[in-house]
Amino acid sequence: QVQLVESGGGLVQPGGSLRLSCAASGSIFSIYYMGWYRQGPGKQRELVADITSFGSTNYADSVKDRFTISRDNYKKTVYLQMNSLKPEDTAVYYCYAKPSGEVTPRYWGQGTQVTVSS
């Protein structure tokens, strides 16, 4: 069983930066795809970014020039570096993990609030 614990959310001004972390406990972390979803107020849940077990990354068009996802398999942690934040980025961010080869996330973090406001 894998448990994901998120941290790093907070309140920032537009143009600011935050770095989210998602630390995993459990075995065979390196085989899992990892990623981040977010859900803003009154909005649908959307995929922000993900990263395969091999390090290939994928980003939503709205964030691809500003956010960077990375992982450290030794630390069993995935990161989301968020730069040039916009009010539209305000959301609860959820990290997830899924075994390679599966479509649906199997494990979810508890969510961390990111608020971008002046």
PDB file of C-alpha atoms in Angstrom, residues 2-9 18-25 29-37 47-59 67-82 93-98 105 107-112:
ATOM      1  CA  VAL A   2       1.215   3.464  -0.913  1.00  0.00           C
ATOM      2  CA  GLN A   3       0.454   6.600   1.048  1.00  0.00           C
ATOM      3  CA  LEU A   4       1.069  10.064  -0.335  1.00  0.00           C
ATOM      4  CA  VAL A   5       1.622  13.091   1.862  1.00  0.00           C
ATOM      5  CA  GLU A   6       1.596  16.505   0.247  1.00  0.00           C
ATOM      6  CA  SER A   7       3.147  19.718   1.421  1.00  0.00           C
ATOM      7  CA  GLY A   8       4.169  23.108   0.116  1.00  0.00           C
ATOM      8  CA  GLY A   9       0.895  24.827  -0.562  1.00  0.00           C
ATOM      9  CA  LEU A  18       5.629  27.602  -4.907  1.00  0.00           C
ATOM     10  CA  ARG A  19       7.091  24.156  -4.776  1.00  0.00           C
ATOM     11  CA  LEU A  20       4.793  21.304  -3.918  1.00  0.00           C
ATOM     12  CA  SER A  21       6.106  18.039  -2.614  1.00  0.00           C
ATOM     13  CA  CYS A  22       4.473  14.668  -2.438  1.00  0.00           C
ATOM     14  CA  ALA A  23       6.254  12.071  -0.379  1.00  0.00           C
ATOM     15  CA  ALA A  24       5.344   8.456  -0.809  1.00  0.00           C
ATOM     16  CA  SER A  25       5.582   5.587   1.570  1.00  0.00           C
ATOM     17  CA  PHE A  29       7.836   3.519  -5.870  1.00  0.00           C
ATOM     18  CA  SER A  30      10.007   3.662  -8.952  1.00  0.00           C
ATOM     19  CA  ILE A  31       7.508   1.763 -11.073  1.00  0.00           C
ATOM     20  CA  TYR A  32       4.721   4.244 -10.433  1.00  0.00           C
ATOM     21  CA  TYR A  33       3.683   7.043 -12.655  1.00  0.00           C
ATOM     22  CA  MET A  34       3.160  10.163 -10.576  1.00  0.00           C
ATOM     23  CA  GLY A  35       1.307  13.353 -11.195  1.00  0.00           C
ATOM     24  CA  TRP A  36      -0.784  16.226  -9.991  1.00  0.00           C
ATOM     25  CA  TYR A  37      -4.408  17.087 -10.430  1.00  0.00           C
ATOM     26  CA  LEU A  47      -4.658  17.058 -14.803  1.00  0.00           C
ATOM     27  CA  VAL A  48      -1.794  19.465 -14.258  1.00  0.00           C
ATOM     28  CA  ALA A  49       1.232  17.332 -14.938  1.00  0.00           C
ATOM     29  CA  ASP A  50       2.508  13.830 -14.710  1.00  0.00           C
ATOM     30  CA  ILE A  51       5.773  11.990 -14.926  1.00  0.00           C
ATOM     31  CA  THR A  52       6.453   8.424 -15.858  1.00  0.00           C
ATOM     32  CA  SER A  53       8.702   6.021 -14.064  1.00  0.00           C
ATOM     33  CA  PHE A  54      11.279   6.768 -16.749  1.00  0.00           C
ATOM     34  CA  GLY A  55      11.104  10.515 -16.263  1.00  0.00           C
ATOM     35  CA  SER A  56       9.002  11.499 -19.245  1.00  0.00           C
ATOM     36  CA  THR A  57       6.779  14.451 -18.438  1.00  0.00           C
ATOM     37  CA  ASN A  58       3.472  15.792 -19.606  1.00  0.00           C
ATOM     38  CA  TYR A  59       1.823  19.115 -18.838  1.00  0.00           C
ATOM     39  CA  PHE A  67       5.382  24.421 -14.005  1.00  0.00           C
ATOM     40  CA  THR A  68       7.928  21.661 -13.754  1.00  0.00           C
ATOM     41  CA  ILE A  69       7.281  18.204 -12.428  1.00  0.00           C
ATOM     42  CA  SER A  70      10.129  16.061 -11.217  1.00  0.00           C
ATOM     43  CA  ARG A  71      10.705  13.028  -9.090  1.00  0.00           C
ATOM     44  CA  ASP A  72      13.372  11.697  -6.819  1.00  0.00           C
ATOM     45  CA  ASN A  73      13.001   7.975  -6.561  1.00  0.00           C
ATOM     46  CA  TYR A  74      15.628   7.739  -3.880  1.00  0.00           C
ATOM     47  CA  LYS A  75      13.578  10.057  -1.672  1.00  0.00           C
ATOM     48  CA  LYS A  76      10.311   8.641  -2.970  1.00  0.00           C
ATOM     49  CA  THR A  77       9.099  12.138  -3.628  1.00  0.00           C
ATOM     50  CA  VAL A  78       7.539  13.935  -6.545  1.00  0.00           C
ATOM     51  CA  TYR A  79       7.694  17.700  -6.887  1.00  0.00           C
ATOM     52  CA  LEU A  80       5.778  20.359  -8.695  1.00  0.00           C
ATOM     53  CA  GLN A  81       7.674  23.588  -9.113  1.00  0.00           C
ATOM     54  CA  MET A  82       5.196  26.321  -9.927  1.00  0.00           C
ATOM     55  CA  TYR A  93      -3.671  20.252  -5.699  1.00  0.00           C
ATOM     56  CA  TYR A  94      -3.706  16.500  -5.383  1.00  0.00           C
ATOM     57  CA  CYS A  95      -0.818  14.252  -6.174  1.00  0.00           C
ATOM     58  CA  TYR A  96      -1.404  10.748  -7.355  1.00  0.00           C
ATOM     59  CA  ALA A  97       0.413   7.571  -8.098  1.00  0.00           C
ATOM     60  CA  LYS A  98      -0.442   4.696 -10.323  1.00  0.00           C
ATOM     61  CA  PRO A 105      -4.630   6.657 -10.387  1.00  0.00           C
ATOM     62  CA  TYR A 107      -3.316   6.400  -4.735  1.00  0.00           C
ATOM     63  CA  TRP A 108      -4.052   9.992  -3.879  1.00  0.00           C
ATOM     64  CA  GLY A 109      -2.598  12.591  -1.612  1.00  0.00           C
ATOM     65  CA  GLN A 110      -4.779  14.496   0.802  1.00  0.00           C
ATOM     66  CA  GLY A 111      -4.633  17.707  -1.195  1.00  0.00           C
ATOM     67  CA  THR A 112      -2.843  20.957  -0.548  1.00  0.00           C
TER      68      THR A 112
END
